[in-house]
Amino acid sequence: MTQSHLCDQVHVDLKDRSYDIFVGENLLDNAGQYVQPLLRRPRTVIVTDETVARHHLPRLQAALKAADIDCDSIVLPPGESSKSFAGLENLLDQLLARRLERQDMIVALGGGVIGDLAGFAASIYQRGIDFIQMPTTLLSQVDSSVGGKTGINTARGKNLVGSFHQPRLVLADVTTLDTLTPRHRLAGYAEVVKYGLLGDADFFGWLEQNGTALLAGNRQKQIYAIKTSCLAKAAIVAEDEKESGRRALLNLGHTFAHALEAESGFGETLYHGEAVAIGMVMAFDLSVKLGLCPGTDAERVRQHLTAVGLPTRLRGDNHPVAQIRMTVDSLMHHMAQDKKIADGRMTYVLTSGIGAAFLTQDVDPEQVKTILAESLAENSA
Ligand code: GLY
């Protein structure tokens, strides 16, 4: 166990389903002290993937054993393919084979795929058991591990089957960010920028000053940015847990992003966070085109994303996405399958400036097509 560690805390206020998020250094090595008070009996099963297991499973196992907590582990193949009906069946079968009981605890150790899959399995295993999120990517630390969305993909799209099942605890250990590739860390950073853009202009200003140092590994700055992101998400989730309204703001840039990801095959060519970066620029450009947002704000967004190394366009940014054949029509087709369609109408997250996102259904599809066409043009206008 590491004696001293930098740590901060965020509370998610959801009445009897409230929980804490701890953000800090070496939390995995100290996991026993956080996990122990939540257990009804000292038995956990850790669900992780091969890559994460190689880097972090031994230290988590050692920490739990040191606190006299029994821990079994299930190590899945890495990648999005586990987040499927077949992957869910396999995981549930392994949990049943281990005779996990209702008073036991599942620990999801990994990125968004592991968190979403293990969380969904926890929500239906014997009609629901407790689970803890231990996110190991920047993306999952600031977004997917918080707020209780769980689920799997189907052949018809991402996250189309799932549940809301809140974790009992989130432990975000920033030392796990050291084992990510720089590209992976950067993709997660797009979701950090999202919180500044959607509701906190001061935070965006802070990121303009500190984003590069954070990405280079500065611990204090990482903890501050993750905590600030989680505070923003916790406030929105506390207000609208099941996404009947405001929670949809967290999808800034995501309607565009999901269409780009679908066109690029959800693979290595375009990471989710990179698609979100491009999607956020599209949301700002669309807002400018509709006369809702100053052009200078859209330019600031573009400049910051470019400064840290994220793509902002589908063509011309020297990014592998430029090799993917896609058209305005094919992208519009994917956008029409979005979960945010109500009564046949698409809800867009637009903005009146940095830190001022809002929801609207009042968007002319022709304007959306123009934005897509501009992003697909070889040279910026
Ligand atoms: N990732 C968006 C949400 O949790 O609502």
Tab-separated table of C-alpha atoms and ligand atoms in Angstrom:
chain	number	residue	atom	x	y	z
A	1	MET	CA	0.000	0.000	0.000
A	2	THR	CA	1.245	3.485	-0.879
A	3	GLN	CA	0.992	5.693	2.192
A	4	SER	CA	0.498	9.147	0.743
A	5	HIS	CA	-1.443	9.918	-2.367
A	6	LEU	CA	-2.905	13.029	-3.966
A	7	CYS	CA	-6.664	12.630	-4.017
A	8	ASP	CA	-9.839	14.616	-4.550
A	9	GLN	CA	-13.502	13.672	-4.246
A	10	VAL	CA	-16.822	14.332	-5.985
A	11	HIS	CA	-20.214	13.287	-4.629
A	12	VAL	CA	-22.993	12.158	-6.979
A	13	ASP	CA	-26.261	12.985	-5.253
A	14	LEU	CA	-28.922	10.451	-6.216
A	15	LYS	CA	-30.740	9.841	-2.901
A	16	ASP	CA	-30.376	6.157	-1.933
A	17	ARG	CA	-28.202	5.550	-5.006
A	18	SER	CA	-25.682	8.307	-4.183
A	19	TYR	CA	-21.966	7.551	-4.404
A	20	ASP	CA	-18.526	9.089	-4.358
A	21	ILE	CA	-15.957	9.483	-7.096
A	22	PHE	CA	-12.355	9.579	-5.902
A	23	VAL	CA	-9.827	11.025	-8.323
A	24	GLY	CA	-6.179	10.657	-7.431
A	25	GLU	CA	-2.822	9.024	-7.539
A	26	ASN	CA	-2.211	5.338	-6.676
A	27	LEU	CA	-5.831	4.703	-5.742
A	28	LEU	CA	-5.629	1.137	-7.076
A	29	ASP	CA	-2.825	0.385	-4.603
A	30	ASN	CA	-5.039	1.678	-1.812
A	31	ALA	CA	-8.309	0.221	-3.120
A	32	GLY	CA	-9.037	-1.830	0.021
A	33	GLN	CA	-9.754	1.217	2.162
A	34	TYR	CA	-12.302	2.537	-0.348
A	35	VAL	CA	-13.951	-0.792	-1.211
A	36	GLN	CA	-14.147	-2.391	2.225
A	37	PRO	CA	-16.881	-0.182	3.729
A	38	LEU	CA	-19.204	-1.007	0.804
A	39	LEU	CA	-19.022	-4.784	1.040
A	40	ARG	CA	-21.682	-6.942	2.637
A	41	ARG	CA	-19.229	-9.806	2.650
A	42	PRO	CA	-15.556	-9.671	1.616
A	43	ARG	CA	-15.990	-11.098	-1.889
A	44	THR	CA	-15.412	-9.367	-5.224
A	45	VAL	CA	-14.992	-10.405	-8.839
A	46	ILE	CA	-12.841	-8.102	-10.957
A	47	VAL	CA	-13.864	-7.848	-14.624
A	48	THR	CA	-11.112	-6.526	-16.866
A	49	ASP	CA	-9.425	-7.043	-20.239
A	50	GLU	CA	-6.064	-8.556	-21.153
A	51	THR	CA	-4.321	-5.228	-21.768
A	52	VAL	CA	-5.486	-3.601	-18.547
A	53	ALA	CA	-4.837	-6.820	-16.607
A	54	ARG	CA	-1.198	-6.804	-17.709
A	55	HIS	CA	-0.660	-3.286	-16.382
A	56	HIS	CA	-2.915	-3.006	-13.353
A	57	LEU	CA	-4.572	-6.248	-12.203
A	58	PRO	CA	-1.735	-7.467	-9.924
A	59	ARG	CA	-1.639	-4.229	-7.968
A	60	LEU	CA	-5.409	-4.173	-7.486
A	61	GLN	CA	-5.444	-7.825	-6.423
A	62	ALA	CA	-2.623	-7.168	-3.948
A	63	ALA	CA	-4.455	-4.168	-2.488
A	64	LEU	CA	-7.716	-6.094	-2.030
A	65	LYS	CA	-5.950	-9.116	-0.555
A	66	ALA	CA	-4.088	-6.855	1.869
A	67	ALA	CA	-7.520	-5.708	3.099
A	68	ASP	CA	-8.671	-9.372	3.460
A	69	ILE	CA	-11.046	-9.053	0.496
A	70	ASP	CA	-11.348	-12.165	-1.621
A	71	CYS	CA	-11.014	-11.347	-5.331
A	72	ASP	CA	-11.538	-13.551	-8.314
A	73	SER	CA	-10.952	-12.112	-11.786
A	74	ILE	CA	-12.408	-12.496	-15.256
A	75	VAL	CA	-10.074	-11.325	-18.013
A	76	LEU	CA	-11.775	-10.661	-21.361
A	77	PRO	CA	-10.204	-10.039	-24.771
A	78	PRO	CA	-9.587	-6.318	-25.359
A	79	GLY	CA	-11.713	-4.298	-27.759
A	80	GLU	CA	-15.252	-3.321	-28.611
A	81	SER	CA	-16.286	-6.853	-29.701
A	82	SER	CA	-16.746	-7.946	-26.044
A	83	LYS	CA	-19.484	-5.336	-25.734
A	84	SER	CA	-22.028	-7.513	-27.547
A	85	PHE	CA	-24.785	-10.039	-26.833
A	86	ALA	CA	-22.211	-12.835	-27.139
A	87	GLY	CA	-19.778	-11.013	-24.835
A	88	LEU	CA	-22.536	-10.402	-22.283
A	89	GLU	CA	-23.591	-14.058	-22.321
A	90	ASN	CA	-19.989	-15.143	-21.855
A	91	LEU	CA	-19.480	-12.763	-18.926
A	92	LEU	CA	-22.741	-13.751	-17.197
A	93	ASP	CA	-21.845	-17.401	-17.609
A	94	GLN	CA	-18.443	-16.842	-16.021
A	95	LEU	CA	-20.028	-14.970	-13.109
A	96	LEU	CA	-22.525	-17.812	-12.603
A	97	ALA	CA	-19.742	-20.377	-12.786
A	98	ARG	CA	-17.993	-18.523	-9.961
A	99	ARG	CA	-21.203	-18.685	-7.922
A	100	LEU	CA	-21.228	-14.980	-7.346
A	101	GLU	CA	-23.998	-14.160	-4.879
A	102	ARG	CA	-26.239	-11.140	-4.583
A	103	GLN	CA	-24.363	-9.619	-1.660
A	104	ASP	CA	-21.041	-9.813	-3.577
A	105	MET	CA	-19.469	-7.007	-5.597
A	106	ILE	CA	-18.380	-6.740	-9.226
A	107	VAL	CA	-15.398	-4.461	-9.900
A	108	ALA	CA	-15.087	-3.100	-13.447
A	109	LEU	CA	-11.388	-2.378	-14.063
A	110	GLY	CA	-10.802	-0.861	-17.495
A	111	GLY	CA	-12.035	1.614	-20.075
A	112	GLY	CA	-15.512	2.295	-21.422
A	113	VAL	CA	-16.049	-1.164	-22.922
A	114	ILE	CA	-15.366	-2.968	-19.642
A	115	GLY	CA	-17.329	-0.432	-17.578
A	116	ASP	CA	-20.383	-0.553	-19.839
A	117	LEU	CA	-20.364	-4.349	-20.181
A	118	ALA	CA	-19.628	-5.209	-16.537
A	119	GLY	CA	-22.116	-2.554	-15.388
A	120	PHE	CA	-24.837	-4.022	-17.601
A	121	ALA	CA	-24.040	-7.558	-16.416
A	122	ALA	CA	-24.244	-6.301	-12.793
A	123	SER	CA	-27.634	-4.730	-13.490
A	124	ILE	CA	-29.180	-8.022	-14.631
A	125	TYR	CA	-27.152	-10.679	-12.776
A	126	GLN	CA	-29.661	-12.261	-10.373
A	127	ARG	CA	-31.846	-9.178	-11.031
A	128	GLY	CA	-29.089	-6.777	-10.094
A	129	ILE	CA	-26.010	-6.691	-7.869
A	130	ASP	CA	-23.653	-3.908	-6.793
A	131	PHE	CA	-20.646	-2.853	-8.808
A	132	ILE	CA	-17.712	-0.480	-8.590
A	133	GLN	CA	-16.108	1.394	-11.468
A	134	MET	CA	-12.310	1.623	-11.592
A	135	PRO	CA	-11.830	3.449	-14.920
A	136	THR	CA	-8.354	3.282	-16.461
A	137	THR	CA	-8.697	5.605	-19.474
A	138	LEU	CA	-9.123	9.374	-19.520
A	139	LEU	CA	-12.384	8.963	-21.428
A	140	SER	CA	-13.900	6.590	-18.893
A	141	GLN	CA	-12.610	8.641	-15.933
A	142	VAL	CA	-14.403	11.786	-17.077
A	143	ASP	CA	-17.451	10.305	-18.733
A	144	SER	CA	-18.513	6.687	-19.082
A	145	SER	CA	-17.782	5.494	-15.511
A	146	VAL	CA	-19.948	8.240	-14.014
A	147	GLY	CA	-23.732	8.438	-14.228
A	148	GLY	CA	-24.834	4.812	-14.470
A	149	LYS	CA	-25.245	4.305	-18.212
A	150	THR	CA	-24.440	0.676	-19.019
A	151	GLY	CA	-25.006	-1.415	-22.124
A	152	ILE	CA	-23.854	-3.268	-25.189
A	153	ASN	CA	-23.774	-2.671	-28.946
A	154	THR	CA	-25.931	-4.559	-31.442
A	155	ALA	CA	-25.541	-5.062	-35.173
A	156	ARG	CA	-27.908	-2.094	-35.554
A	157	GLY	CA	-25.818	0.370	-33.590
A	158	LYS	CA	-23.845	1.318	-30.483
A	159	ASN	CA	-25.292	1.241	-26.953
A	160	LEU	CA	-28.770	0.351	-28.179
A	161	VAL	CA	-29.391	-2.195	-25.415
A	162	GLY	CA	-28.629	-1.338	-21.800
A	163	SER	CA	-29.789	-0.001	-18.470
A	164	PHE	CA	-29.239	2.751	-15.937
A	165	HIS	CA	-27.405	1.105	-13.033
A	166	GLN	CA	-25.386	3.403	-10.792
A	167	PRO	CA	-22.053	2.172	-9.404
A	168	ARG	CA	-21.491	2.191	-5.613
A	169	LEU	CA	-18.144	3.919	-6.028
A	170	VAL	CA	-15.840	5.253	-8.751
A	171	LEU	CA	-12.057	5.114	-8.233
A	172	ALA	CA	-10.228	7.056	-10.945
A	173	ASP	CA	-6.505	6.445	-10.502
A	174	VAL	CA	-4.581	8.894	-12.693
A	175	THR	CA	-1.458	6.725	-12.704
A	176	THR	CA	-3.313	4.437	-15.139
A	177	LEU	CA	-3.172	7.245	-17.727
A	178	ASP	CA	0.601	6.638	-18.020
A	179	THR	CA	-0.003	3.268	-19.685
A	180	LEU	CA	-2.244	4.681	-22.445
A	181	THR	CA	-0.836	5.571	-25.854
A	182	PRO	CA	-0.571	9.356	-26.392
A	183	ARG	CA	-3.284	9.067	-29.062
A	184	HIS	CA	-5.625	7.333	-26.629
A	185	ARG	CA	-5.013	9.960	-23.939
A	186	LEU	CA	-5.618	12.716	-26.447
A	187	ALA	CA	-8.883	11.161	-27.624
A	188	GLY	CA	-10.104	11.081	-24.003
A	189	TYR	CA	-9.085	14.710	-23.632
A	190	ALA	CA	-11.765	15.681	-26.167
A	191	GLU	CA	-14.394	14.670	-23.589
A	192	VAL	CA	-12.666	16.902	-21.007
A	193	VAL	CA	-12.867	19.842	-23.443
A	194	LYS	CA	-16.569	19.006	-23.882
A	195	TYR	CA	-17.320	19.981	-20.261
A	196	GLY	CA	-15.762	23.415	-20.747
A	197	LEU	CA	-17.593	23.950	-24.013
A	198	LEU	CA	-20.992	22.855	-22.815
A	199	GLY	CA	-21.233	24.720	-19.534
A	200	ASP	CA	-18.034	26.204	-18.108
A	201	ALA	CA	-16.200	28.875	-20.114
A	202	ASP	CA	-13.668	29.415	-17.277
A	203	PHE	CA	-12.740	25.734	-17.383
A	204	PHE	CA	-12.242	25.950	-21.146
A	205	GLY	CA	-9.940	28.950	-20.555
A	206	TRP	CA	-8.038	26.882	-17.966
A	207	LEU	CA	-7.682	24.045	-20.503
A	208	GLU	CA	-6.296	26.459	-23.102
A	209	GLN	CA	-3.550	27.317	-20.581
A	210	ASN	CA	-2.992	23.874	-19.043
A	211	GLY	CA	-4.139	21.215	-21.538
A	212	THR	CA	-0.687	20.472	-22.912
A	213	ALA	CA	0.850	20.008	-19.439
A	214	LEU	CA	-2.052	17.797	-18.398
A	215	LEU	CA	-1.563	15.592	-21.454
A	216	ALA	CA	2.176	15.433	-20.783
A	217	GLY	CA	1.450	13.870	-17.386
A	218	ASN	CA	1.184	16.676	-14.821
A	219	ARG	CA	-0.653	14.929	-11.963
A	220	GLN	CA	-2.166	17.966	-10.239
A	221	LYS	CA	-3.557	19.242	-13.523
A	222	GLN	CA	-4.916	15.801	-14.450
A	223	ILE	CA	-6.670	15.487	-11.096
A	224	TYR	CA	-8.078	19.024	-11.334
A	225	ALA	CA	-9.416	18.470	-14.870
A	226	ILE	CA	-10.938	15.057	-14.100
A	227	LYS	CA	-12.505	16.335	-10.880
A	228	THR	CA	-13.943	19.390	-12.656
A	229	SER	CA	-15.352	17.187	-15.436
A	230	CYS	CA	-16.882	14.768	-12.905
A	231	LEU	CA	-18.388	17.667	-10.903
A	232	ALA	CA	-20.066	18.935	-14.078
A	233	LYS	CA	-21.337	15.493	-14.991
A	234	ALA	CA	-22.485	14.740	-11.415
A	235	ALA	CA	-24.544	17.956	-11.350
A	236	ILE	CA	-26.277	17.105	-14.628
A	237	VAL	CA	-26.882	13.459	-13.668
A	238	ALA	CA	-28.290	14.469	-10.264
A	239	GLU	CA	-30.790	16.686	-12.072
A	240	ASP	CA	-31.716	14.313	-14.912
A	241	GLU	CA	-30.542	10.758	-14.224
A	242	LYS	CA	-32.546	9.050	-16.999
A	243	GLU	CA	-31.933	11.692	-19.693
A	244	SER	CA	-35.384	13.146	-20.034
A	245	GLY	CA	-33.868	16.589	-20.672
A	246	ARG	CA	-30.621	18.304	-19.662
A	247	ARG	CA	-28.475	15.156	-19.609
A	248	ALA	CA	-28.602	15.181	-23.408
A	249	LEU	CA	-26.263	18.218	-23.237
A	250	LEU	CA	-23.496	15.708	-22.484
A	251	ASN	CA	-23.902	14.619	-26.082
A	252	LEU	CA	-22.391	17.851	-27.452
A	253	GLY	CA	-20.764	16.838	-30.743
A	254	HIS	CA	-21.883	13.218	-30.317
A	255	THR	CA	-24.640	13.014	-32.946
A	256	PHE	CA	-22.087	13.991	-35.574
A	257	ALA	CA	-19.436	11.812	-33.912
A	258	HIS	CA	-21.553	8.650	-33.932
A	259	ALA	CA	-22.227	9.086	-37.661
A	260	LEU	CA	-18.487	9.554	-38.351
A	261	GLU	CA	-17.647	6.493	-36.267
A	262	ALA	CA	-20.278	4.388	-38.036
A	263	GLU	CA	-18.798	5.403	-41.399
A	264	SER	CA	-15.253	4.631	-40.280
A	265	GLY	CA	-16.210	1.215	-38.872
A	266	PHE	CA	-15.636	1.984	-35.143
A	267	GLY	CA	-11.996	0.956	-35.483
A	268	GLU	CA	-8.480	2.324	-35.254
A	269	THR	CA	-9.000	4.884	-38.030
A	270	LEU	CA	-11.068	7.183	-35.867
A	271	TYR	CA	-11.244	6.927	-32.085
A	272	HIS	CA	-14.457	7.966	-30.346
A	273	GLY	CA	-12.830	11.034	-28.765
A	274	GLU	CA	-11.379	12.131	-32.107
A	275	ALA	CA	-14.837	11.869	-33.645
A	276	VAL	CA	-16.177	13.925	-30.720
A	277	ALA	CA	-13.548	16.626	-31.385
A	278	ILE	CA	-14.644	16.884	-35.020
A	279	GLY	CA	-18.308	16.674	-33.960
A	280	MET	CA	-17.929	19.524	-31.445
A	281	VAL	CA	-16.400	21.725	-34.137
A	282	MET	CA	-19.369	20.864	-36.388
A	283	ALA	CA	-21.811	21.781	-33.579
A	284	PHE	CA	-20.070	25.158	-33.142
A	285	ASP	CA	-19.917	25.789	-36.898
A	286	LEU	CA	-23.610	24.927	-37.247
A	287	SER	CA	-24.434	27.291	-34.376
A	288	VAL	CA	-22.460	30.069	-36.112
A	289	LYS	CA	-24.220	29.364	-39.409
A	290	LEU	CA	-27.607	29.632	-37.682
A	291	GLY	CA	-26.604	33.013	-36.228
A	292	LEU	CA	-26.611	31.674	-32.657
A	293	CYS	CA	-22.916	31.794	-31.760
A	294	PRO	CA	-20.051	34.242	-32.430
A	295	GLY	CA	-17.611	32.997	-35.090
A	296	THR	CA	-14.708	33.907	-32.785
A	297	ASP	CA	-15.839	31.242	-30.285
A	298	ALA	CA	-15.898	28.527	-32.969
A	299	GLU	CA	-12.393	29.657	-33.994
A	300	ARG	CA	-11.147	29.403	-30.377
A	301	VAL	CA	-12.471	25.837	-30.146
A	302	ARG	CA	-10.774	24.888	-33.406
A	303	GLN	CA	-7.516	26.485	-32.309
A	304	HIS	CA	-7.363	24.714	-28.957
A	305	LEU	CA	-8.182	21.288	-30.381
A	306	THR	CA	-5.562	21.801	-33.090
A	307	ALA	CA	-2.990	23.045	-30.555
A	308	VAL	CA	-3.198	19.804	-28.541
A	309	GLY	CA	-3.207	17.648	-31.696
A	310	LEU	CA	-6.851	16.622	-32.135
A	311	PRO	CA	-8.480	16.573	-35.588
A	312	THR	CA	-11.112	19.217	-36.326
A	313	ARG	CA	-12.130	18.295	-39.892
A	314	LEU	CA	-12.795	15.161	-41.927
A	315	ARG	CA	-10.277	16.196	-44.565
A	316	GLY	CA	-7.102	18.237	-44.483
A	317	ASP	CA	-5.969	17.572	-40.902
A	318	ASN	CA	-3.442	14.897	-41.846
A	319	HIS	CA	-5.441	12.319	-39.874
A	320	PRO	CA	-6.228	8.716	-40.987
A	321	VAL	CA	-9.949	9.609	-41.123
A	322	ALA	CA	-9.206	11.445	-44.399
A	323	GLN	CA	-8.776	8.013	-46.056
A	324	ILE	CA	-12.345	6.934	-45.304
A	325	ARG	CA	-14.826	7.375	-48.131
A	326	MET	CA	-17.911	9.080	-46.779
A	327	THR	CA	-20.492	11.382	-48.242
A	328	VAL	CA	-22.916	13.935	-46.881
A	329	ASP	CA	-25.802	11.562	-47.643
A	330	SER	CA	-24.242	8.582	-45.896
A	331	LEU	CA	-23.520	10.707	-42.813
A	332	MET	CA	-27.074	12.102	-42.801
A	333	HIS	CA	-28.372	8.524	-43.021
A	334	HIS	CA	-26.439	7.539	-39.874
A	335	MET	CA	-27.532	10.657	-38.018
A	336	ALA	CA	-31.156	9.753	-38.707
A	337	GLN	CA	-30.669	6.614	-36.548
A	338	ASP	CA	-29.651	8.585	-33.459
A	339	LYS	CA	-31.176	7.697	-30.058
A	340	LYS	CA	-32.062	11.345	-29.515
A	341	ILE	CA	-34.858	11.297	-32.055
A	342	ALA	CA	-38.267	11.971	-30.479
A	343	ASP	CA	-41.473	11.950	-32.513
A	344	GLY	CA	-39.338	11.592	-35.617
A	345	ARG	CA	-37.454	14.842	-34.902
A	346	MET	CA	-33.747	15.063	-34.186
A	347	THR	CA	-32.576	16.910	-31.070
A	348	TYR	CA	-29.344	18.848	-31.602
A	349	VAL	CA	-26.961	20.184	-28.981
A	350	LEU	CA	-26.112	23.696	-30.212
A	351	THR	CA	-24.468	26.604	-28.468
A	352	SER	CA	-24.679	30.347	-28.050
A	353	GLY	CA	-20.966	30.443	-27.224
A	354	ILE	CA	-18.244	28.690	-25.257
A	355	GLY	CA	-19.838	27.343	-22.048
A	356	ALA	CA	-23.409	27.891	-23.249
A	357	ALA	CA	-24.790	24.756	-24.927
A	358	PHE	CA	-28.532	24.163	-25.290
A	359	LEU	CA	-30.900	21.622	-26.852
A	360	THR	CA	-33.074	22.346	-29.864
A	361	GLN	CA	-35.113	20.510	-32.480
A	362	ASP	CA	-35.335	23.573	-34.642
A	363	VAL	CA	-32.593	22.932	-37.219
A	364	ASP	CA	-32.953	22.916	-40.990
A	365	PRO	CA	-31.348	19.682	-42.334
A	366	GLU	CA	-29.994	21.646	-45.319
A	367	GLN	CA	-27.804	23.689	-42.942
A	368	VAL	CA	-26.528	20.459	-41.386
A	369	LYS	CA	-25.633	19.175	-44.854
A	370	THR	CA	-23.633	22.337	-45.546
A	371	ILE	CA	-21.584	21.829	-42.368
A	372	LEU	CA	-20.848	18.211	-43.304
A	373	ALA	CA	-19.884	19.223	-46.840
A	374	GLU	CA	-17.490	21.892	-45.526
A	375	SER	CA	-15.808	19.394	-43.210
A	376	LEU	CA	-15.440	16.957	-46.121
A	377	ALA	CA	-13.918	19.587	-48.451
A	378	GLU	CA	-10.208	19.135	-49.151
A	379	ASN	CA	-9.371	22.717	-48.224
A	380	SER	CA	-10.994	24.752	-45.476
A	381	ALA	CA	-13.189	27.586	-46.732
B	1	GLY	N1	-22.002	9.963	-21.976
B	1	GLY	C1	-23.178	10.716	-21.841
B	1	GLY	C2	-23.956	10.398	-20.603
B	1	GLY	O1	-23.487	9.707	-19.735
B	1	GLY	O2	-25.062	10.836	-20.492
